PDB file of C-alpha atoms and ligand atoms in Angstrom:
ATOM      1  CA  UNK A   1     -21.948 -69.423  -0.331  1.00 43.00           C
ATOM      2  CA  UNK A   2     -20.712 -67.509   2.259  1.00 44.00           C
ATOM      3  CA  UNK A   3     -18.515 -69.033   4.618  1.00 46.00           C
ATOM      4  CA  UNK A   4     -19.595 -70.258   8.690  1.00 47.00           C
ATOM      5  CA  UNK A   5     -19.125 -66.798  10.328  1.00 47.00           C
ATOM      6  CA  UNK A   6     -16.769 -67.964  14.428  1.00 43.00           C
ATOM      7  CA  UNK A   7     -19.832 -66.810  16.010  1.00 42.00           C
ATOM      8  CA  UNK A   8     -22.714 -68.815  14.292  1.00 45.00           C
ATOM      9  CA  UNK A   9     -20.589 -71.615  14.975  1.00 42.00           C
ATOM     10  CA  UNK A  10     -20.395 -71.501  18.614  1.00 38.00           C
ATOM     11  CA  UNK A  11     -23.622 -70.008  18.523  1.00 39.00           C
ATOM     12  CA  UNK A  12     -24.593 -73.641  17.788  1.00 38.00           C
ATOM     13  CA  UNK A  13     -25.719 -76.300  19.625  1.00 39.00           C
ATOM     14  CA  UNK A  14     -27.066 -79.680  20.346  1.00 43.00           C
ATOM     15  CA  UNK A  15     -28.498 -81.418  23.275  1.00 46.00           C
ATOM     16  CA  UNK A  16     -28.791 -84.890  23.911  1.00 47.00           C
ATOM     17  CA  UNK A  17     -31.887 -85.472  25.923  1.00 45.00           C
ATOM     18  CA  UNK A  18     -31.441 -89.571  26.899  1.00 48.00           C
ATOM     19  CA  UNK A  19     -31.339 -91.713  29.271  1.00 54.00           C
ATOM     20  CA  UNK A  20     -27.988 -92.853  28.451  1.00 59.00           C
ATOM     21  CA  UNK A  21     -25.651 -93.110  31.058  1.00 66.00           C
ATOM     22  CA  UNK A  22     -21.992 -91.015  30.229  1.00 67.00           C
ATOM     23  CA  UNK A  23     -20.321 -93.737  28.518  1.00 71.00           C
ATOM     24  CA  UNK A  24     -23.560 -94.891  26.081  1.00 67.00           C
ATOM     25  CA  UNK A  25     -23.418 -90.505  25.395  1.00 65.00           C
ATOM     26  CA  UNK A  26     -19.657 -90.205  24.306  1.00 67.00           C
ATOM     27  CA  UNK A  27     -20.354 -93.329  22.110  1.00 69.00           C
ATOM     28  CA  UNK A  28     -22.688 -91.713  20.303  1.00 64.00           C
ATOM     29  CA  UNK A  29     -21.227 -88.222  20.058  1.00 65.00           C
ATOM     30  CA  UNK A  30     -18.333 -90.366  18.789  1.00 68.00           C
ATOM     31  CA  UNK A  31     -20.802 -92.210  16.081  1.00 67.00           C
ATOM     32  CA  UNK A  32     -21.402 -88.669  14.793  1.00 62.00           C
ATOM     33  CA  UNK A  33     -17.677 -88.430  14.616  1.00 63.00           C
ATOM     34  CA  UNK A  34     -16.783 -90.845  12.499  1.00 67.00           C
ATOM     35  CA  UNK A  35     -19.871 -90.640  10.729  1.00 61.00           C
ATOM     36  CA  UNK A  36     -18.949 -87.287  10.101  1.00 58.00           C
ATOM     37  CA  UNK A  37     -15.517 -88.131   9.344  1.00 62.00           C
ATOM     38  CA  UNK A  38     -14.634 -85.595  11.233  1.00 59.00           C
ATOM     39  CA  UNK A  39     -11.561 -85.717  13.709  1.00 64.00           C
ATOM     40  CA  UNK A  40      -9.063 -84.389  12.583  1.00 67.00           C
ATOM     41  CA  UNK A  41     -11.303 -80.557  12.537  1.00 60.00           C
ATOM     42  CA  UNK A  42     -12.371 -80.601  15.708  1.00 60.00           C
ATOM     43  CA  UNK A  43      -9.259 -81.812  17.051  1.00 66.00           C
ATOM     44  CA  UNK A  44      -7.840 -77.999  14.899  1.00 63.00           C
ATOM     45  CA  UNK A  45     -11.905 -76.037  16.064  1.00 59.00           C
ATOM     46  CA  UNK A  46     -12.163 -77.803  19.719  1.00 57.00           C
ATOM     47  CA  UNK A  47      -8.284 -77.466  20.891  1.00 57.00           C
ATOM     48  CA  UNK A  48      -9.344 -74.072  23.412  1.00 51.00           C
ATOM     49  CA  UNK A  49     -12.312 -76.303  25.148  1.00 54.00           C
ATOM     50  CA  UNK A  50     -12.464 -79.230  27.917  1.00 52.00           C
ATOM     51  CA  UNK A  51     -14.791 -82.026  29.055  1.00 55.00           C
ATOM     52  CA  UNK A  52     -19.226 -81.272  28.584  1.00 55.00           C
ATOM     53  CA  UNK A  53     -18.253 -77.723  25.981  1.00 55.00           C
ATOM     54  CA  UNK A  54     -15.609 -80.623  24.146  1.00 54.00           C
ATOM     55  CA  UNK A  55     -17.794 -82.946  23.507  1.00 56.00           C
ATOM     56  CA  UNK A  56     -21.398 -80.303  23.017  1.00 56.00           C
ATOM     57  CA  UNK A  57     -19.022 -78.946  20.134  1.00 56.00           C
ATOM     58  CA  UNK A  58     -17.878 -81.912  19.051  1.00 54.00           C
ATOM     59  CA  UNK A  59     -21.232 -82.422  17.956  1.00 54.00           C
ATOM     60  CA  UNK A  60     -21.979 -79.452  17.142  1.00 56.00           C
ATOM     61  CA  UNK A  61     -18.849 -78.994  14.340  1.00 53.00           C
ATOM     62  CA  UNK A  62     -19.778 -82.284  12.905  1.00 50.00           C
ATOM     63  CA  UNK A  63     -23.239 -80.992  11.413  1.00 52.00           C
ATOM     64  CA  UNK A  64     -21.777 -77.755  10.882  1.00 51.00           C
ATOM     65  CA  UNK A  65     -19.143 -78.373   9.024  1.00 47.00           C
ATOM     66  CA  UNK A  66     -21.208 -80.506   6.494  1.00 49.00           C
ATOM     67  CA  UNK A  67     -22.254 -78.248   3.380  1.00 47.00           C
ATOM     68  CA  UNK A  68     -25.004 -76.172   4.011  1.00 67.00           C
ATOM     69  CA  UNK A  69     -26.999 -76.872   0.630  1.00 75.00           C
ATOM     70  CA  UNK A  70     -29.655 -78.803  -0.137  1.00 79.00           C
ATOM     71  CA  UNK A  71     -30.460 -79.827  -3.104  1.00 82.00           C
ATOM     72  CA  UNK A  72     -33.154 -81.693  -4.344  1.00 85.00           C
ATOM     73  CA  UNK A  73     -33.768 -81.796  -7.566  1.00 87.00           C
ATOM     74  CA  UNK A  74     -37.197 -82.812  -9.017  1.00 88.00           C
ATOM     75  CA  UNK A  75     -38.567 -81.827  -6.139  1.00 89.00           C
ATOM     76  CA  UNK A  76     -42.200 -82.890  -6.380  1.00 88.00           C
ATOM     77  CA  UNK A  77     -41.032 -86.857  -7.215  1.00 85.00           C
ATOM     78  CA  UNK A  78     -40.072 -86.708  -3.600  1.00 83.00           C
ATOM     79  CA  UNK A  79     -42.751 -88.607  -1.015  1.00 82.00           C
ATOM     80  CA  UNK A  80     -45.021 -85.617  -0.040  1.00 82.00           C
ATOM     81  CA  UNK A  81     -45.368 -86.343   4.093  1.00 80.00           C
ATOM     82  CA  UNK A  82     -40.862 -86.555   3.203  1.00 80.00           C
ATOM     83  CA  UNK A  83     -41.316 -82.903   2.320  1.00 84.00           C
ATOM     84  CA  UNK A  84     -43.606 -82.026   4.208  1.00 84.00           C
ATOM     85  CA  UNK A  85     -40.961 -83.166   7.568  1.00 81.00           C
ATOM     86  CA  UNK A  86     -38.846 -80.155   5.917  1.00 82.00           C
ATOM     87  CA  UNK A  87     -41.407 -77.766   7.518  1.00 85.00           C
ATOM     88  CA  UNK A  88     -39.917 -77.531  10.610  1.00 82.00           C
ATOM     89  CA  UNK A  89     -36.519 -77.074   9.877  1.00 81.00           C
ATOM     90  CA  UNK A  90     -36.859 -74.701   7.002  1.00 84.00           C
ATOM     91  CA  UNK A  91     -38.576 -73.164   9.466  1.00 83.00           C
ATOM     92  CA  UNK A  92     -36.685 -73.536  13.095  1.00 81.00           C
ATOM     93  CA  UNK A  93     -33.126 -74.686  11.395  1.00 78.00           C
ATOM     94  CA  UNK A  94     -33.760 -77.220  13.820  1.00 75.00           C
ATOM     95  CA  UNK A  95     -34.106 -80.934  13.649  1.00 73.00           C
ATOM     96  CA  UNK A  96     -35.670 -82.885  16.059  1.00 74.00           C
ATOM     97  CA  UNK A  97     -35.340 -86.787  16.626  1.00 68.00           C
ATOM     98  CA  UNK A  98     -37.222 -88.901  18.169  1.00 69.00           C
ATOM     99  CA  UNK A  99     -37.107 -92.740  18.477  1.00 65.00           C
ATOM    100  CA  UNK A 100     -38.482 -93.982  21.701  1.00 66.00           C
ATOM    101  CA  UNK A 101     -34.719 -94.186  24.236  1.00 65.00           C
ATOM    102  CA  UNK A 102     -34.247 -90.722  23.498  1.00 66.00           C
ATOM    103  CA  UNK A 103     -35.104 -87.165  21.676  1.00 70.00           C
ATOM    104  CA  UNK A 104     -31.470 -85.539  19.872  1.00 69.00           C
ATOM    105  CA  UNK A 105     -32.180 -81.907  18.749  1.00 70.00           C
ATOM    106  CA  UNK A 106     -30.003 -81.183  16.129  1.00 68.00           C
ATOM    107  CA  UNK A 107     -28.779 -77.617  14.107  1.00 68.00           C
ATOM    108  CA  UNK A 108     -30.443 -77.562  10.718  1.00 72.00           C
ATOM    109  CA  UNK A 109     -29.642 -74.303   8.774  1.00 73.00           C
ATOM    110  CA  UNK A 110     -29.088 -74.809   5.357  1.00 76.00           C
ATOM    111  CA  UNK A 111     -30.376 -73.331   1.832  1.00 82.00           C
ATOM    112  CA  UNK A 112     -32.952 -75.899   0.623  1.00 86.00           C
ATOM    113  CA  UNK A 113     -32.193 -75.000  -3.744  1.00 89.00           C
ATOM    114  CA  UNK A 114     -34.810 -77.063  -5.276  1.00 90.00           C
ATOM    115  CA  UNK A 115     -35.762 -77.660  -9.272  1.00 92.00           C
ATOM    116  CA  UNK A 116     -38.193 -79.630 -10.933  1.00 92.00           C
ATOM    117  CA  UNK A 117     -40.335 -79.477 -14.375  1.00 91.00           C
ATOM    118  CA  UNK A 118     -43.347 -77.437 -14.987  1.00 89.00           C
ATOM    119  CA  UNK A 119     -45.156 -80.055 -15.602  1.00 90.00           C
ATOM    120  CA  UNK A 120     -45.230 -84.213 -16.194  1.00 92.00           C
ATOM    121  CA  UNK A 121     -44.007 -83.540 -20.428  1.00 93.00           C
ATOM    122  CA  UNK A 122     -41.758 -81.044 -19.687  1.00 90.00           C
ATOM    123  CA  UNK A 123     -43.160 -78.581 -22.055  1.00 90.00           C
ATOM    124  CA  UNK A 124     -45.926 -76.749 -20.159  1.00 88.00           C
ATOM    125  CA  UNK A 125     -45.218 -72.927 -20.892  1.00 83.00           C
ATOM    126  CA  UNK A 126     -43.002 -73.542 -23.732  1.00 85.00           C
ATOM    127  CA  UNK A 127     -42.738 -71.414 -26.191  1.00 83.00           C
ATOM    128  CA  UNK A 128     -41.892 -73.247 -29.107  1.00 86.00           C
ATOM    129  CA  UNK A 129     -43.434 -76.557 -28.236  1.00 89.00           C
ATOM    130  CA  UNK A 130     -46.911 -77.880 -26.400  1.00 92.00           C
ATOM    131  CA  UNK A 131     -47.940 -79.685 -23.455  1.00 92.00           C
ATOM    132  CA  UNK A 132     -48.941 -82.389 -23.928  1.00 95.00           C
ATOM    133  CA  UNK A 133     -50.750 -83.831 -20.588  1.00 93.00           C
ATOM    134  CA  UNK A 134     -54.150 -84.577 -19.885  1.00 92.00           C
ATOM    135  CA  UNK A 135     -56.082 -81.946 -18.330  1.00 85.00           C
ATOM    136  CA  UNK A 136     -55.946 -81.089 -14.570  1.00 89.00           C
ATOM    137  CA  UNK A 137     -52.325 -83.433 -14.630  1.00 90.00           C
ATOM    138  CA  UNK A 138     -50.225 -79.859 -14.666  1.00 88.00           C
ATOM    139  CA  UNK A 139     -51.818 -79.048 -11.165  1.00 87.00           C
ATOM    140  CA  UNK A 140     -52.542 -81.922  -9.564  1.00 88.00           C
ATOM    141  CA  UNK A 141     -48.051 -82.890 -10.434  1.00 89.00           C
ATOM    142  CA  UNK A 142     -47.914 -78.743  -8.549  1.00 86.00           C
ATOM    143  CA  UNK A 143     -49.804 -80.172  -6.195  1.00 86.00           C
ATOM    144  CA  UNK A 144     -47.729 -82.344  -4.524  1.00 86.00           C
ATOM    145  CA  UNK A 145     -45.854 -79.277  -3.294  1.00 88.00           C
ATOM    146  CA  UNK A 146     -47.787 -77.858  -0.701  1.00 87.00           C
ATOM    147  CA  UNK A 147     -49.231 -74.390  -0.059  1.00 85.00           C
ATOM    148  CA  UNK A 148     -47.245 -74.210   3.486  1.00 87.00           C
ATOM    149  CA  UNK A 149     -43.595 -75.634   2.313  1.00 89.00           C
ATOM    150  CA  UNK A 150     -44.066 -73.419  -0.463  1.00 87.00           C
ATOM    151  CA  UNK A 151     -44.848 -70.360   1.433  1.00 86.00           C
ATOM    152  CA  UNK A 152     -41.484 -71.107   3.614  1.00 88.00           C
ATOM    153  CA  UNK A 153     -39.235 -71.467   0.124  1.00 90.00           C
ATOM    154  CA  UNK A 154     -37.814 -68.085  -0.575  1.00 91.00           C
ATOM    155  CA  UNK A 155     -37.683 -67.643  -4.411  1.00 93.00           C
ATOM    156  CA  UNK A 156     -39.096 -69.769  -6.970  1.00 90.00           C
ATOM    157  CA  UNK A 157     -38.085 -68.801 -10.540  1.00 90.00           C
ATOM    158  CA  UNK A 158     -39.549 -69.750 -13.764  1.00 87.00           C
ATOM    159  CA  UNK A 159     -35.660 -70.302 -16.103  1.00 85.00           C
ATOM    160  CA  UNK A 160     -36.998 -70.968 -19.459  1.00 81.00           C
ATOM    161  CA  UNK A 161     -35.779 -72.129 -22.507  1.00 81.00           C
ATOM    162  CA  UNK A 162     -32.728 -70.227 -23.444  1.00 80.00           C
ATOM    163  CA  UNK A 163     -32.545 -69.430 -27.424  1.00 79.00           C
ATOM    164  CA  UNK A 164     -30.035 -70.481 -30.238  1.00 78.00           C
ATOM    165  CA  UNK A 165     -28.808 -66.797 -29.779  1.00 78.00           C
ATOM    166  CA  UNK A 166     -28.339 -66.633 -26.903  1.00 78.00           C
ATOM    167  CA  UNK A 167     -26.233 -69.911 -25.979  1.00 76.00           C
ATOM    168  CA  UNK A 168     -23.921 -69.171 -29.436  1.00 78.00           C
ATOM    169  CA  UNK A 169     -23.278 -65.763 -28.250  1.00 78.00           C
ATOM    170  CA  UNK A 170     -20.083 -65.429 -26.431  1.00 75.00           C
ATOM    171  CA  UNK A 171     -19.987 -61.721 -24.870  1.00 79.00           C
ATOM    172  CA  UNK A 172     -18.142 -62.608 -21.980  1.00 79.00           C
ATOM    173  CA  UNK A 173     -20.887 -62.392 -19.430  1.00 81.00           C
ATOM    174  CA  UNK A 174     -20.210 -61.296 -15.376  1.00 83.00           C
ATOM    175  CA  UNK A 175     -16.886 -64.166 -14.388  1.00 88.00           C
ATOM    176  CA  UNK A 176     -18.780 -65.698  -9.732  1.00 88.00           C
ATOM    177  CA  UNK A 177     -15.732 -64.157  -8.820  1.00 91.00           C
ATOM    178  CA  UNK A 178     -16.674 -60.286  -9.085  1.00 90.00           C
ATOM    179  CA  UNK A 179     -20.617 -61.517  -8.212  1.00 90.00           C
ATOM    180  CA  UNK A 180     -19.715 -64.204  -5.154  1.00 91.00           C
ATOM    181  CA  UNK A 181     -17.113 -60.713  -4.082  1.00 93.00           C
ATOM    182  CA  UNK A 182     -20.816 -58.743  -4.147  1.00 92.00           C
ATOM    183  CA  UNK A 183     -22.061 -61.291  -2.675  1.00 92.00           C
ATOM    184  CA  UNK A 184     -19.121 -61.341   0.776  1.00 92.00           C
ATOM    185  CA  UNK A 185     -19.655 -57.440   0.816  1.00 94.00           C
ATOM    186  CA  UNK A 186     -23.584 -57.883   1.227  1.00 95.00           C
ATOM    187  CA  UNK A 187     -22.202 -60.821   3.655  1.00 92.00           C
ATOM    188  CA  UNK A 188     -20.482 -57.940   5.982  1.00 93.00           C
ATOM    189  CA  UNK A 189     -23.664 -55.480   6.188  1.00 95.00           C
ATOM    190  CA  UNK A 190     -25.459 -57.698   7.417  1.00 94.00           C
ATOM    191  CA  UNK A 191     -22.907 -59.598   9.895  1.00 91.00           C
ATOM    192  CA  UNK A 192     -22.569 -55.364  11.157  1.00 94.00           C
ATOM    193  CA  UNK A 193     -26.985 -55.013  10.854  1.00 95.00           C
ATOM    194  CA  UNK A 194     -27.106 -57.601  13.148  1.00 94.00           C
ATOM    195  CA  UNK A 195     -23.957 -58.070  15.716  1.00 91.00           C
ATOM    196  CA  UNK A 196     -26.092 -57.220  18.613  1.00 92.00           C
ATOM    197  CA  UNK A 197     -28.456 -59.660  18.371  1.00 91.00           C
ATOM    198  CA  UNK A 198     -28.686 -63.486  18.825  1.00 83.00           C
ATOM    199  CA  UNK A 199     -28.735 -66.107  16.769  1.00 78.00           C
ATOM    200  CA  UNK A 200     -28.935 -63.708  14.220  1.00 85.00           C
ATOM    201  CA  UNK A 201     -26.704 -63.037  11.291  1.00 84.00           C
ATOM    202  CA  UNK A 202     -28.401 -62.821   8.285  1.00 89.00           C
ATOM    203  CA  UNK A 203     -31.723 -61.375   6.645  1.00 93.00           C
ATOM    204  CA  UNK A 204     -33.353 -64.857   6.334  1.00 89.00           C
ATOM    205  CA  UNK A 205     -33.417 -64.544  10.129  1.00 88.00           C
ATOM    206  CA  UNK A 206     -34.764 -61.625  10.284  1.00 92.00           C
ATOM    207  CA  UNK A 207     -38.069 -61.540  13.078  1.00 90.00           C
ATOM    208  CA  UNK A 208     -41.737 -60.356  12.101  1.00 89.00           C
ATOM    209  CA  UNK A 209     -39.757 -57.792  14.491  1.00 93.00           C
ATOM    210  CA  UNK A 210     -36.591 -57.116  12.973  1.00 95.00           C
ATOM    211  CA  UNK A 211     -38.375 -57.109   9.260  1.00 94.00           C
ATOM    212  CA  UNK A 212     -40.134 -54.327  10.822  1.00 93.00           C
ATOM    213  CA  UNK A 213     -36.948 -52.922  12.018  1.00 94.00           C
ATOM    214  CA  UNK A 214     -34.557 -52.817   9.169  1.00 95.00           C
ATOM    215  CA  UNK A 215     -36.579 -53.800   5.470  1.00 93.00           C
ATOM    216  CA  UNK A 216     -39.324 -51.254   6.440  1.00 91.00           C
ATOM    217  CA  UNK A 217     -40.601 -50.598   3.360  1.00 91.00           C
ATOM    218  CA  UNK A 218     -41.790 -46.260   2.791  1.00 91.00           C
ATOM    219  CA  UNK A 219     -45.120 -45.222   1.226  1.00 93.00           C
ATOM    220  CA  UNK A 220     -44.890 -46.176  -1.882  1.00 95.00           C
ATOM    221  CA  UNK A 221     -43.031 -49.646  -1.194  1.00 94.00           C
ATOM    222  CA  UNK A 222     -46.211 -50.047   0.624  1.00 93.00           C
ATOM    223  CA  UNK A 223     -48.747 -49.131  -1.997  1.00 95.00           C
ATOM    224  CA  UNK A 224     -46.767 -51.769  -4.466  1.00 94.00           C
ATOM    225  CA  UNK A 225     -46.311 -55.569  -1.802  1.00 93.00           C
ATOM    226  CA  UNK A 226     -50.156 -54.341  -1.062  1.00 94.00           C
ATOM    227  CA  UNK A 227     -50.998 -54.549  -5.162  1.00 93.00           C
ATOM    228  CA  UNK A 228     -48.972 -57.391  -4.930  1.00 90.00           C
ATOM    229  CA  UNK A 229     -50.753 -59.229  -1.707  1.00 89.00           C
ATOM    230  CA  UNK A 230     -53.910 -58.146  -3.184  1.00 89.00           C
ATOM    231  CA  UNK A 231     -53.738 -59.259  -6.547  1.00 87.00           C
ATOM    232  CA  UNK A 232     -50.978 -62.652  -6.287  1.00 84.00           C
ATOM    233  CA  UNK A 233     -52.862 -64.100  -3.969  1.00 83.00           C
ATOM    234  CA  UNK A 234     -50.019 -64.339  -1.565  1.00 85.00           C
ATOM    235  CA  UNK A 235     -50.033 -65.162   2.122  1.00 84.00           C
ATOM    236  CA  UNK A 236     -48.622 -63.352   5.543  1.00 86.00           C
ATOM    237  CA  UNK A 237     -45.539 -66.012   5.173  1.00 86.00           C
ATOM    238  CA  UNK A 238     -45.101 -64.723   1.951  1.00 88.00           C
ATOM    239  CA  UNK A 239     -45.580 -61.233   2.985  1.00 91.00           C
ATOM    240  CA  UNK A 240     -41.964 -61.668   4.837  1.00 92.00           C
ATOM    241  CA  UNK A 241     -40.249 -63.413   3.109  1.00 92.00           C
ATOM    242  CA  UNK A 242     -40.715 -61.273   0.334  1.00 94.00           C
ATOM    243  CA  UNK A 243     -39.202 -58.713   2.879  1.00 95.00           C
ATOM    244  CA  UNK A 244     -36.487 -60.590   3.558  1.00 96.00           C
ATOM    245  CA  UNK A 245     -35.419 -61.412  -0.241  1.00 96.00           C
ATOM    246  CA  UNK A 246     -35.694 -56.886  -0.995  1.00 97.00           C
ATOM    247  CA  UNK A 247     -32.806 -56.545   2.000  1.00 97.00           C
ATOM    248  CA  UNK A 248     -31.354 -58.184   0.551  1.00 97.00           C
ATOM    249  CA  UNK A 249     -31.630 -57.051  -3.249  1.00 96.00           C
ATOM    250  CA  UNK A 250     -31.175 -53.924  -1.562  1.00 96.00           C
ATOM    251  CA  UNK A 251     -27.460 -54.754   0.635  1.00 96.00           C
ATOM    252  CA  UNK A 252     -25.940 -55.906  -2.434  1.00 95.00           C
ATOM    253  CA  UNK A 253     -27.033 -52.297  -4.191  1.00 93.00           C
ATOM    254  CA  UNK A 254     -24.806 -50.878  -1.094  1.00 93.00           C
ATOM    255  CA  UNK A 255     -28.648 -49.133   0.024  1.00 93.00           C
ATOM    256  CA  UNK A 256     -29.767 -48.400   2.800  1.00 92.00           C
ATOM    257  CA  UNK A 257     -32.705 -48.189   3.359  1.00 93.00           C
ATOM    258  CA  UNK A 258     -35.628 -50.789   0.742  1.00 95.00           C
ATOM    259  CA  UNK A 259     -36.743 -49.758  -1.910  1.00 94.00           C
ATOM    260  CA  UNK A 260     -39.487 -49.756  -4.321  1.00 95.00           C
ATOM    261  CA  UNK A 261     -37.271 -51.307  -7.156  1.00 95.00           C
ATOM    262  CA  UNK A 262     -35.857 -53.829  -4.666  1.00 96.00           C
ATOM    263  CA  UNK A 263     -39.327 -54.678  -3.434  1.00 95.00           C
ATOM    264  CA  UNK A 264     -40.440 -55.483  -6.847  1.00 94.00           C
ATOM    265  CA  UNK A 265     -38.112 -57.543  -8.051  1.00 95.00           C
ATOM    266  CA  UNK A 266     -37.869 -60.065  -5.096  1.00 95.00           C
ATOM    267  CA  UNK A 267     -42.286 -59.804  -5.248  1.00 92.00           C
ATOM    268  CA  UNK A 268     -40.926 -61.061  -9.317  1.00 91.00           C
ATOM    269  CA  UNK A 269     -39.210 -64.569  -8.066  1.00 91.00           C
ATOM    270  CA  UNK A 270     -42.372 -65.742  -6.064  1.00 87.00           C
ATOM    271  CA  UNK A 271     -43.528 -67.609  -9.816  1.00 79.00           C
ATOM    272  CA  UNK A 272     -45.430 -70.116  -7.890  1.00 77.00           C
ATOM    273  CA  UNK A 273     -47.483 -68.108  -5.558  1.00 69.00           C
ATOM    274  CA  UNK A 274     -49.382 -66.701  -8.939  1.00 56.00           C
ATOM    275  CA  UNK A 275     -52.501 -68.458  -9.352  1.00 54.00           C
ATOM    276  CA  UNK A 276     -53.099 -68.661 -12.628  1.00 55.00           C
ATOM    277  CA  UNK A 277     -49.976 -70.518 -12.905  1.00 56.00           C
ATOM    278  CA  UNK A 278     -51.111 -73.809 -14.431  1.00 54.00           C
ATOM    279  CA  UNK A 279     -54.555 -72.433 -15.236  1.00 54.00           C
ATOM    280  CA  UNK A 280     -53.666 -70.564 -17.917  1.00 46.00           C
TER     281      UNK A 280
HETATM  282 ZN1   ZN B   1     -46.942 -81.479 -19.763  1.00 53.64          ZN
END
């Protein structure tokens, strides 16, 4: 995963809106610094700042320094109301926590990664084994993840079992160091692209206006999108997500314009949008 840039770090601000007095506020900040075990990191980062700015930065650093991937395994096993809470930070990259005495807004710019089985028994769509789930059980299982939450996830991919010949195949695959170089290059392109846009550092953060500017497909691409939207019954939000992902695929390809093949690849990464999924 790409590192947080200096610009990104400075932009993050966490505000404590509270009726705490100054001393209580400081205690609150100190608690966070202690909980996050952040003192050394903060000392290094905020040498050149002072006073209120120092406090603000301390809080921001404490949060942004944490690993920015949130991995939820067995996604449908989470309580649905817990999953629904994820919608705000996934959309706004901020989270608001309200308590009787105070409201705190924290930056929450993370990448959510999750995994799930295709059905409770785990064999739905398996090429060789039969799913033994009761009728309707697959749909019920998948329904635990709401459409609006699914819409906010850029990429959904079905992983099919790997056949023995592939497992035993010892042909060297591309090394992750090489892949990492491509990712860093693609991030540099994005950094340059958004250098004059406040609060935006990568394709995932593009607004509709920015999408029109940087990821608008050509005529063939638009036709492809129209067909996909109709056939797969995609939402407007899914449309935006596809454009963002295709912009990134084009960047990895070092391509200035989003081409139809980039769009086709991004459309393929939305397995769970397909209505047929649990009704085959
Ligand atoms: Zn099953």
